[in-house]
DNA sequence: CCTTTTAATTGAACACTGTTTACTTTTACC
DNA sequence: GGTAAAAGTAAACAGTGTTCAATTAAAAGG
């Protein structure tokens, strides 16, 4: 078959990302298959390559979608809190919750790695930075004015801290080590750091 | 061919793990191939399945080897320090160094995940605990006596903290976020936590 | 020592994977 | 209407993990 008028390029892109994301959510990165996605959206595998260029391109697009959903989840949570609430705690909880609810899609963000010599596309970087920026805003609000300029580096470090706890929770390391309350531990480490910045 | 007297079961196991680990070190989890390992050790793929039961069994054995090497690396580092040195800092540095030197094999520890309903074998769990125990010893030494009993939970949390920083360093997240000195950040977060336990 | 049992080893077969490419069909444009 | 470009297909290729009947060599039994 040749060119069909079923969908525009943009629509087709959206359909494949959407079904691909569903697939990733259900079976996880290890069992994800580009061919299976093609089959489910009713196009051939060749078309998927036509739109995304490569397998890596498809995965990046799907992971990009996950990052968008993550940002939405985080913003929705913060939106529900006022300025008096412990908003950073809310952000940490949202980090864990999103990862647990969408564990396969979330894990795929880290299971997939580009070849060593290839940089992620700019659109992907922007989505990561967007999440970091939201958190940074909350971190900055908790620092004394004289140290506000350190908010970016502290935020990166706190993200890594929370990520480590979240990752060990979802990959089974904490189960092996009999850790019962990883979320509380993550909150405690963040509190420890902030105590020194005020 | 049938039964050969070339190697005992234990020798064969060792040969395959050793070559498998070399392979993992070179090409990483994504491009690792059990068939390729079989070819390189001069046995058929069927024999590999005979010895390890499954692909997952082989990967667990290889990752187990990585954990052994990691423990050795950590102990060698601590052995070179005396009681007056900042031994915990040495342990953190060794964590990063090992991960960087053996990045593919190290990443495979986290790239690979067992099916949700399957627990890792006891031998694997023991190796993880062994690493944690070495660190716990150093953490306990830095706590005031009245809080020594909290060493295990604090150690788990500090491991997660350092892991998060190390992971973000190696998977490119910190490059995207323009973090220049992840190791210093990891050390700082550990120091923040310890400041509250003394 | 010779036979039988048993364990080890093989390689072909199967159903999948990502990737490339020659080919066909449709659309858009002159 | 004819032509060039774009879109889409499906087959081919070289891999993968996994299974299993067949084969062979060592061990055990008499």
Tab-separated table of C-alpha atoms (C1' of nucleotides) in Angstrom:
chain	number	residue	atom	x	y	z
A	1	UNK	CA	0.000	0.000	0.000
A	2	UNK	CA	1.177	3.594	-0.523
A	3	UNK	CA	0.306	6.908	1.016
A	4	UNK	CA	-2.927	6.789	2.972
A	5	UNK	CA	-5.017	9.756	4.004
A	6	UNK	CA	-5.922	8.175	7.340
A	7	UNK	CA	-3.739	10.424	9.445
A	8	UNK	CA	-1.479	13.410	9.100
A	9	UNK	CA	2.159	13.076	10.064
A	10	UNK	CA	1.483	14.733	13.414
A	11	UNK	CA	-1.520	12.546	14.121
A	12	UNK	CA	0.419	9.451	13.219
A	13	UNK	CA	3.247	10.487	15.520
A	14	UNK	CA	0.778	10.998	18.331
A	15	UNK	CA	-0.976	7.672	17.739
A	16	UNK	CA	2.286	5.745	17.805
A	17	UNK	CA	3.635	7.516	20.881
A	18	UNK	CA	0.359	7.008	22.680
A	19	UNK	CA	0.123	3.297	21.895
A	20	UNK	CA	3.861	2.912	22.494
A	21	UNK	CA	3.499	4.467	25.901
A	22	UNK	CA	0.606	2.187	26.760
A	23	UNK	CA	2.717	-0.751	25.664
A	24	UNK	CA	5.700	0.403	27.725
A	25	UNK	CA	3.439	0.889	30.745
A	26	UNK	CA	2.096	-2.644	30.400
A	27	UNK	CA	5.108	-4.789	29.543
A	28	UNK	CA	8.134	-2.687	30.497
A	29	UNK	CA	11.305	-1.862	28.603
A	30	UNK	CA	12.655	-5.412	28.470
A	31	UNK	CA	9.600	-6.746	26.649
A	32	UNK	CA	8.796	-3.664	24.620
A	33	UNK	CA	8.597	-4.231	20.868
A	34	UNK	CA	8.406	-1.635	18.112
A	35	UNK	CA	6.868	-4.224	15.792
A	36	UNK	CA	4.120	-4.919	18.284
A	37	UNK	CA	3.317	-1.211	18.500
A	38	UNK	CA	3.188	-1.005	14.695
A	39	UNK	CA	0.819	-3.950	14.600
A	40	UNK	CA	-1.474	-2.414	17.202
A	41	UNK	CA	-1.791	0.927	15.467
A	42	UNK	CA	-2.438	-0.788	12.139
A	43	UNK	CA	0.656	0.438	10.326
A	44	UNK	CA	3.707	-1.485	9.176
A	45	UNK	CA	7.022	-1.458	10.990
A	46	UNK	CA	8.494	0.490	8.091
A	47	UNK	CA	6.190	3.402	8.832
A	48	UNK	CA	7.340	3.540	12.432
A	49	UNK	CA	10.920	3.823	11.212
A	50	UNK	CA	9.810	6.440	8.752
A	51	UNK	CA	8.362	8.609	11.504
A	52	UNK	CA	10.907	8.094	14.269
A	53	UNK	CA	14.054	7.262	12.333
A	54	UNK	CA	15.162	4.442	14.608
A	55	UNK	CA	14.243	2.347	17.591
A	56	UNK	CA	16.078	4.799	19.845
A	57	UNK	CA	14.071	7.662	18.366
A	58	UNK	CA	10.846	5.898	19.235
A	59	UNK	CA	11.930	5.132	22.783
A	60	UNK	CA	13.030	8.735	23.308
A	61	UNK	CA	9.608	9.925	22.167
A	62	UNK	CA	7.854	7.509	24.510
A	63	UNK	CA	10.107	8.430	27.418
A	64	UNK	CA	9.465	12.066	26.569
A	65	UNK	CA	5.759	11.376	26.990
A	66	UNK	CA	6.462	9.835	30.386
A	67	UNK	CA	8.356	12.966	31.413
A	68	UNK	CA	5.390	15.127	30.349
A	69	UNK	CA	3.011	13.048	32.430
A	70	UNK	CA	5.413	13.217	35.345
A	71	UNK	CA	5.614	16.988	35.155
A	72	UNK	CA	1.794	17.167	35.018
A	73	UNK	CA	1.523	14.924	38.046
A	74	UNK	CA	3.983	17.043	40.004
A	75	UNK	CA	2.316	20.316	39.079
A	76	UNK	CA	-1.133	19.004	39.938
A	77	UNK	CA	0.127	18.017	43.354
A	78	UNK	CA	1.752	21.371	44.071
A	79	UNK	CA	-1.294	23.184	42.787
A	80	UNK	CA	-3.369	21.505	45.476
A	81	UNK	CA	-1.136	22.878	48.235
A	82	UNK	CA	-0.809	26.417	49.542
A	83	UNK	CA	2.260	28.316	50.498
A	84	UNK	CA	1.999	27.305	54.161
A	85	UNK	CA	2.030	23.592	53.432
A	86	UNK	CA	5.182	21.534	53.203
A	87	UNK	CA	5.325	21.756	49.442
A	88	UNK	CA	8.727	20.125	49.050
A	89	UNK	CA	7.472	17.119	50.950
A	90	UNK	CA	4.533	17.058	48.552
A	91	UNK	CA	6.955	17.036	45.637
A	92	UNK	CA	8.930	14.132	47.110
A	93	UNK	CA	5.737	12.166	47.710
A	94	UNK	CA	4.607	12.890	44.161
A	95	UNK	CA	7.979	11.622	42.872
A	96	UNK	CA	7.470	8.295	44.619
A	97	UNK	CA	3.789	8.023	43.764
A	98	UNK	CA	4.294	8.635	40.079
A	99	UNK	CA	7.106	6.117	39.936
A	100	UNK	CA	5.044	3.473	41.723
A	101	UNK	CA	1.872	4.028	39.712
A	102	UNK	CA	3.758	4.026	36.421
A	103	UNK	CA	6.605	1.775	37.389
A	104	UNK	CA	7.291	0.264	33.994
A	105	UNK	CA	7.167	3.529	32.088
A	106	UNK	CA	9.143	5.247	34.831
A	107	UNK	CA	11.796	2.530	34.908
A	108	UNK	CA	12.145	2.805	31.127
A	109	UNK	CA	13.461	6.346	31.619
A	110	UNK	CA	16.524	4.761	33.206
A	111	UNK	CA	16.623	1.343	31.517
A	112	UNK	CA	17.172	3.008	28.183
A	113	UNK	CA	20.513	4.590	27.437
A	114	UNK	CA	21.661	6.231	24.251
A	115	UNK	CA	24.995	5.150	22.751
A	116	UNK	CA	27.909	6.804	24.542
A	117	UNK	CA	28.704	9.226	21.741
A	118	UNK	CA	25.149	10.500	21.216
A	119	UNK	CA	23.523	13.375	23.074
A	120	UNK	CA	19.791	13.295	23.842
A	121	UNK	CA	17.755	15.615	21.623
A	122	UNK	CA	17.076	19.121	22.868
A	123	UNK	CA	13.339	18.525	23.305
A	124	UNK	CA	14.143	15.698	25.728
A	125	UNK	CA	16.586	17.780	27.716
A	126	UNK	CA	13.967	20.525	28.035
A	127	UNK	CA	11.474	18.144	29.586
A	128	UNK	CA	13.992	16.997	32.176
A	129	UNK	CA	14.884	20.582	32.961
A	130	UNK	CA	11.211	21.491	33.282
A	131	UNK	CA	10.773	18.968	36.090
A	132	UNK	CA	13.942	20.137	37.785
A	133	UNK	CA	12.788	23.758	37.538
A	134	UNK	CA	9.508	23.068	39.304
A	135	UNK	CA	11.335	21.434	42.187
A	136	UNK	CA	13.961	24.164	42.247
A	137	UNK	CA	11.278	26.746	42.833
A	138	UNK	CA	10.176	24.936	45.969
A	139	UNK	CA	13.718	24.427	47.171
A	140	UNK	CA	14.596	28.089	46.698
A	141	UNK	CA	11.615	29.105	48.814
A	142	UNK	CA	13.106	27.188	51.741
A	143	UNK	CA	16.571	28.746	51.604
A	144	UNK	CA	17.606	31.874	53.407
A	145	UNK	CA	17.993	34.722	50.978
A	146	UNK	CA	21.768	34.821	51.194
A	147	UNK	CA	22.008	31.260	49.876
A	148	UNK	CA	19.279	31.297	47.239
A	149	UNK	CA	21.843	31.227	44.469
A	150	UNK	CA	22.798	27.759	45.528
A	151	UNK	CA	19.293	26.474	44.791
A	152	UNK	CA	20.148	24.878	41.405
A	153	UNK	CA	23.016	22.759	42.650
A	154	UNK	CA	21.177	21.798	45.810
A	155	UNK	CA	18.105	20.852	43.814
A	156	UNK	CA	20.110	18.602	41.491
A	157	UNK	CA	21.603	16.895	44.507
A	158	UNK	CA	18.250	16.466	46.237
A	159	UNK	CA	16.746	15.050	43.074
A	160	UNK	CA	19.553	12.504	42.955
A	161	UNK	CA	18.964	11.720	46.621
A	162	UNK	CA	15.245	11.134	46.191
A	163	UNK	CA	15.876	9.250	42.966
A	164	UNK	CA	18.238	6.863	44.709
A	165	UNK	CA	15.647	6.043	47.354
A	166	UNK	CA	12.886	5.678	44.780
A	167	UNK	CA	15.031	3.492	42.538
A	168	UNK	CA	16.067	1.180	45.365
A	169	UNK	CA	12.409	0.891	46.307
A	170	UNK	CA	11.284	-0.122	42.856
A	171	UNK	CA	14.171	-2.346	41.817
A	172	UNK	CA	14.023	-4.522	44.917
A	173	UNK	CA	17.284	-3.434	46.552
A	174	UNK	CA	15.481	-2.064	49.590
A	175	UNK	CA	13.435	-5.264	49.890
A	176	UNK	CA	16.690	-7.224	49.972
A	177	UNK	CA	18.049	-4.917	52.651
A	178	UNK	CA	14.795	-5.029	54.620
A	179	UNK	CA	14.176	-1.320	54.463
A	180	UNK	CA	10.594	-0.738	55.590
A	181	UNK	CA	9.997	2.944	54.965
A	182	UNK	CA	12.054	4.302	52.070
A	183	UNK	CA	9.858	7.339	51.595
A	184	UNK	CA	10.433	8.440	55.175
A	185	UNK	CA	14.169	7.948	54.666
A	186	UNK	CA	14.127	10.103	51.527
A	187	UNK	CA	12.235	12.844	53.320
A	188	UNK	CA	14.707	12.675	56.199
A	189	UNK	CA	17.748	13.072	53.933
A	190	UNK	CA	16.183	16.090	52.256
A	191	UNK	CA	15.419	17.608	55.635
A	192	UNK	CA	19.013	16.973	56.750
A	193	UNK	CA	20.338	18.898	53.779
A	194	UNK	CA	17.956	21.802	54.148
A	195	UNK	CA	18.783	22.158	57.823
A	196	UNK	CA	22.224	23.289	56.762
A	197	UNK	CA	21.052	25.834	54.249
A	198	UNK	CA	19.005	27.908	56.613
B	1	UNK	CA	29.176	-34.164	20.639
B	2	UNK	CA	28.412	-35.750	23.984
B	3	UNK	CA	29.965	-35.607	27.383
B	4	UNK	CA	33.451	-34.101	27.348
B	5	UNK	CA	36.068	-34.304	30.044
B	6	UNK	CA	37.391	-30.840	29.257
B	7	UNK	CA	36.068	-29.169	32.386
B	8	UNK	CA	34.243	-30.068	35.556
B	9	UNK	CA	30.869	-28.499	36.213
B	10	UNK	CA	32.430	-25.962	38.558
B	11	UNK	CA	35.187	-25.097	36.099
B	12	UNK	CA	32.677	-24.683	33.316
B	13	UNK	CA	30.560	-22.412	35.475
B	14	UNK	CA	33.605	-20.316	36.248
B	15	UNK	CA	34.708	-20.116	32.623
B	16	UNK	CA	31.286	-18.968	31.465
B	17	UNK	CA	30.857	-16.422	34.243
B	18	UNK	CA	34.320	-15.066	33.621
B	19	UNK	CA	33.859	-14.705	29.871
B	20	UNK	CA	30.295	-13.445	30.408
B	21	UNK	CA	31.566	-10.781	32.749
B	22	UNK	CA	34.209	-9.702	30.275
B	23	UNK	CA	31.513	-9.501	27.623
B	24	UNK	CA	29.214	-7.470	29.857
B	25	UNK	CA	32.078	-5.144	30.714
B	26	UNK	CA	32.793	-4.558	27.031
B	27	UNK	CA	29.404	-4.255	25.365
B	28	UNK	CA	26.963	-3.556	28.198
B	29	UNK	CA	23.638	-5.120	29.073
B	30	UNK	CA	21.787	-3.940	25.972
B	31	UNK	CA	24.190	-5.700	23.615
B	32	UNK	CA	25.007	-8.662	25.779
B	33	UNK	CA	24.372	-12.037	24.160
B	34	UNK	CA	24.373	-15.456	25.800
B	35	UNK	CA	24.996	-17.063	22.416
B	36	UNK	CA	28.077	-14.933	21.913
B	37	UNK	CA	29.430	-15.999	25.312
B	38	UNK	CA	28.814	-19.647	24.424
B	39	UNK	CA	30.669	-19.190	21.150
B	40	UNK	CA	33.637	-17.574	22.876
B	41	UNK	CA	34.080	-20.272	25.484
B	42	UNK	CA	33.784	-22.971	22.821
B	43	UNK	CA	30.597	-24.589	24.073
B	44	UNK	CA	27.144	-24.613	22.538
B	45	UNK	CA	24.289	-22.430	23.693
B	46	UNK	CA	22.543	-25.535	25.016
B	47	UNK	CA	25.344	-26.076	27.517
B	48	UNK	CA	24.990	-22.566	28.875
B	49	UNK	CA	21.307	-23.228	29.497
B	50	UNK	CA	22.217	-26.513	31.091
B	51	UNK	CA	24.527	-24.866	33.589
B	52	UNK	CA	22.551	-21.695	34.375
B	53	UNK	CA	18.993	-22.799	33.657
B	54	UNK	CA	17.993	-19.629	31.879
B	55	UNK	CA	19.177	-16.312	30.560
B	56	UNK	CA	18.202	-14.695	33.848
B	57	UNK	CA	20.250	-17.265	35.740
B	58	UNK	CA	23.304	-16.381	33.685
B	59	UNK	CA	22.856	-12.655	34.167
B	60	UNK	CA	22.423	-13.098	37.913
B	61	UNK	CA	25.673	-15.051	38.052
B	62	UNK	CA	27.500	-12.359	36.070
B	63	UNK	CA	26.038	-9.581	38.194
B	64	UNK	CA	27.008	-11.595	41.253
B	65	UNK	CA	30.571	-11.532	40.000
B	66	UNK	CA	30.391	-7.767	39.619
B	67	UNK	CA	29.202	-7.482	43.219
B	68	UNK	CA	32.171	-9.581	44.371
B	69	UNK	CA	34.588	-7.340	42.522
B	70	UNK	CA	32.876	-4.290	43.948
B	71	UNK	CA	33.211	-5.600	47.485
B	72	UNK	CA	36.894	-6.357	46.867
B	73	UNK	CA	37.449	-2.854	45.536
B	74	UNK	CA	35.761	-1.299	48.549
B	75	UNK	CA	37.676	-3.420	51.050
B	76	UNK	CA	41.002	-2.729	49.353
B	77	UNK	CA	40.313	0.978	49.631
B	78	UNK	CA	39.379	0.870	53.289
B	79	UNK	CA	42.338	-1.358	54.053
B	80	UNK	CA	44.638	1.384	52.792
B	81	UNK	CA	43.222	3.892	55.286
B	82	UNK	CA	43.667	4.078	59.052
B	83	UNK	CA	41.177	4.867	61.713
B	84	UNK	CA	42.032	8.569	61.709
B	85	UNK	CA	41.295	9.030	58.016
B	86	UNK	CA	37.897	9.924	56.639
B	87	UNK	CA	37.053	6.334	55.841
B	88	UNK	CA	33.435	6.983	54.892
B	89	UNK	CA	34.596	9.501	52.342
B	90	UNK	CA	36.943	6.831	51.037
B	91	UNK	CA	34.009	4.452	50.692
B	92	UNK	CA	31.976	7.013	48.758
B	93	UNK	CA	34.880	7.713	46.446
B	94	UNK	CA	35.385	3.985	45.912
B	95	UNK	CA	31.673	3.663	45.040
B	96	UNK	CA	32.034	6.240	42.287
B	97	UNK	CA	35.379	4.985	41.061
B	98	UNK	CA	34.247	1.403	40.734
B	99	UNK	CA	31.107	2.454	38.868
B	100	UNK	CA	33.094	4.641	36.476
B	101	UNK	CA	35.834	2.110	35.815
B	102	UNK	CA	33.354	-0.702	35.283
B	103	UNK	CA	30.464	1.326	34.002
B	104	UNK	CA	28.899	-1.301	31.769
B	105	UNK	CA	29.113	-4.113	34.290
B	106	UNK	CA	27.998	-1.769	37.059
B	107	UNK	CA	25.037	-0.474	35.049
B	108	UNK	CA	23.991	-4.062	34.332
B	109	UNK	CA	23.325	-4.504	38.052
B	110	UNK	CA	20.452	-2.063	37.603
B	111	UNK	CA	19.519	-2.586	33.951
B	112	UNK	CA	18.563	-6.145	34.674
B	113	UNK	CA	15.408	-6.834	36.638
B	114	UNK	CA	13.894	-10.177	37.526
B	115	UNK	CA	10.222	-10.760	36.760
B	116	UNK	CA	7.979	-9.140	39.382
B	117	UNK	CA	7.000	-12.393	41.038
B	118	UNK	CA	10.514	-13.806	41.400
B	119	UNK	CA	12.884	-13.189	44.282
B	120	UNK	CA	16.648	-12.993	43.692
B	121	UNK	CA	18.517	-16.099	44.866
B	122	UNK	CA	19.925	-16.102	48.378
B	123	UNK	CA	23.550	-16.065	47.193
B	124	UNK	CA	22.862	-12.797	45.369
B	125	UNK	CA	21.197	-11.224	48.360
B	126	UNK	CA	24.194	-12.157	50.505
B	127	UNK	CA	26.569	-10.343	48.203
B	128	UNK	CA	24.491	-7.169	48.340
B	129	UNK	CA	24.298	-7.396	52.109
B	130	UNK	CA	28.060	-7.922	52.316
B	131	UNK	CA	28.680	-4.572	50.639
B	132	UNK	CA	26.137	-2.864	52.827
B	133	UNK	CA	27.715	-4.380	55.935
B	134	UNK	CA	31.158	-2.999	55.124
B	135	UNK	CA	29.714	0.496	54.761
B	136	UNK	CA	27.585	0.097	57.872
B	137	UNK	CA	30.697	-0.539	59.905
B	138	UNK	CA	32.127	2.805	58.845
B	139	UNK	CA	28.847	4.624	59.412
B	140	UNK	CA	28.433	3.177	62.900
B	141	UNK	CA	31.890	4.423	63.839
B	142	UNK	CA	30.761	7.980	63.131
B	143	UNK	CA	27.604	7.882	65.252
B	144	UNK	CA	27.444	8.774	68.893
B	145	UNK	CA	26.974	5.663	70.981
B	146	UNK	CA	23.367	6.404	71.890
B	147	UNK	CA	22.372	6.288	68.228
B	148	UNK	CA	24.500	3.388	67.000
B	149	UNK	CA	21.441	1.177	66.683
B	150	UNK	CA	20.217	3.393	63.889
B	151	UNK	CA	23.264	2.576	61.781
B	152	UNK	CA	21.550	-0.002	59.528
B	153	UNK	CA	18.705	2.254	58.446
B	154	UNK	CA	20.982	5.257	58.059
B	155	UNK	CA	23.412	3.206	55.990
B	156	UNK	CA	20.672	2.001	53.636
B	157	UNK	CA	19.582	5.572	53.161
B	158	UNK	CA	23.110	6.853	52.563
B	159	UNK	CA	23.730	4.090	50.052
B	160	UNK	CA	20.600	5.175	48.202
B	161	UNK	CA	21.789	8.777	48.351
B	162	UNK	CA	25.216	8.008	46.931
B	163	UNK	CA	23.689	5.638	44.398
B	164	UNK	CA	21.391	8.358	43.108
B	165	UNK	CA	24.313	10.716	42.549
B	166	UNK	CA	26.420	8.009	40.935
B	167	UNK	CA	23.577	6.883	38.701
B	168	UNK	CA	22.796	10.396	37.511
B	169	UNK	CA	26.484	10.834	36.763
B	170	UNK	CA	26.742	7.741	34.632
B	171	UNK	CA	23.398	7.861	32.834
B	172	UNK	CA	23.849	11.422	31.626
B	173	UNK	CA	21.179	13.114	33.748
B	174	UNK	CA	23.736	15.270	35.507
B	175	UNK	CA	25.288	16.250	32.195
B	176	UNK	CA	21.866	17.416	31.011
B	177	UNK	CA	21.432	19.421	34.195
B	178	UNK	CA	24.951	20.816	33.982
B	179	UNK	CA	26.068	19.447	37.305
B	180	UNK	CA	29.849	19.795	37.441
B	181	UNK	CA	30.850	17.991	40.607
B	182	UNK	CA	28.489	15.140	41.494
B	183	UNK	CA	30.966	13.448	43.778
B	184	UNK	CA	31.275	16.565	45.919
B	185	UNK	CA	27.484	16.776	46.070
B	186	UNK	CA	27.213	13.167	47.213
B	187	UNK	CA	29.819	13.742	49.910
B	188	UNK	CA	27.974	16.865	51.048
B	189	UNK	CA	24.628	15.049	51.396
B	190	UNK	CA	26.247	12.312	53.456
B	191	UNK	CA	27.893	14.917	55.666
B	192	UNK	CA	24.535	16.704	56.102
B	193	UNK	CA	22.943	13.511	57.332
B	194	UNK	CA	25.761	12.619	59.704
B	195	UNK	CA	25.736	16.086	61.216
B	196	UNK	CA	22.366	15.243	62.687
B	197	UNK	CA	23.387	11.918	64.140
B	198	UNK	CA	26.150	13.200	66.354
C	1	DC	C1'	35.965	-56.592	30.403
C	2	DC	C1'	31.722	-55.726	28.592
C	3	DT	C1'	27.228	-53.965	28.915
C	4	DT	C1'	23.930	-50.790	30.577
C	5	DT	C1'	22.650	-46.704	32.505
C	6	DT	C1'	23.132	-41.935	33.116
C	7	DA	C1'	24.758	-37.440	32.445
C	8	DA	C1'	26.636	-33.985	29.303
C	9	DT	C1'	26.598	-31.779	24.953
C	10	DT	C1'	25.042	-30.555	20.634
C	11	DG	C1'	22.685	-28.142	16.893
C	12	DA	C1'	18.599	-27.634	14.540
C	13	DA	C1'	14.044	-25.616	14.953
C	14	DC	C1'	10.923	-21.941	16.589
C	15	DA	C1'	9.223	-17.609	17.270
C	16	DC	C1'	10.542	-13.565	17.952
C	17	DT	C1'	13.599	-8.956	17.524
C	18	DG	C1'	15.571	-4.396	15.093
C	19	DT	C1'	16.936	-2.730	10.600
C	20	DT	C1'	17.273	-1.954	5.650
C	21	DT	C1'	15.523	-1.634	1.125
C	22	DA	C1'	13.163	-2.342	-3.307
C	23	DC	C1'	8.773	-1.603	-4.607
C	24	DT	C1'	3.993	0.166	-4.914
C	25	DT	C1'	0.529	3.503	-4.265
C	26	DT	C1'	-1.181	7.964	-3.371
C	27	DT	C1'	-0.892	12.793	-3.327
C	28	DA	C1'	0.447	17.320	-4.979
C	29	DC	C1'	1.895	20.237	-8.475
C	30	DC	C1'	2.840	22.115	-13.063
D	1	DG	C1'	-3.088	14.536	-17.418
D	2	DG	C1'	1.483	13.506	-16.534
D	3	DT	C1'	5.228	13.648	-13.403
D	4	DA	C1'	7.908	13.925	-9.204
D	5	DA	C1'	7.895	13.417	-4.504
D	6	DA	C1'	6.162	11.501	-0.404
D	7	DA	C1'	4.110	7.664	2.262
D	8	DG	C1'	3.564	3.150	3.156
D	9	DT	C1'	4.455	-1.802	2.649
D	10	DA	C1'	6.419	-6.342	2.997
D	11	DA	C1'	10.029	-9.226	2.325
D	12	DA	C1'	14.769	-10.183	3.461
D	13	DC	C1'	18.669	-10.267	6.796
D	14	DA	C1'	21.128	-11.128	10.725
D	15	DG	C1'	20.554	-11.485	15.045
D	16	DT	C1'	18.181	-12.965	19.703
D	17	DG	C1'	16.386	-16.326	23.755
D	18	DT	C1'	14.492	-20.873	24.328
D	19	DT	C1'	13.422	-25.759	23.757
D	20	DC	C1'	14.345	-30.482	22.763
D	21	DA	C1'	15.307	-34.861	20.299
D	22	DA	C1'	19.408	-37.002	19.177
D	23	DT	C1'	24.109	-38.200	20.124
D	24	DT	C1'	28.156	-39.245	22.622
D	25	DA	C1'	31.180	-40.188	26.408
D	26	DA	C1'	31.834	-41.363	31.041
D	27	DA	C1'	30.350	-44.083	35.119
D	28	DA	C1'	28.348	-48.015	37.189
D	29	DG	C1'	27.112	-52.887	37.503
D	30	DG	C1'	27.779	-57.489	36.722
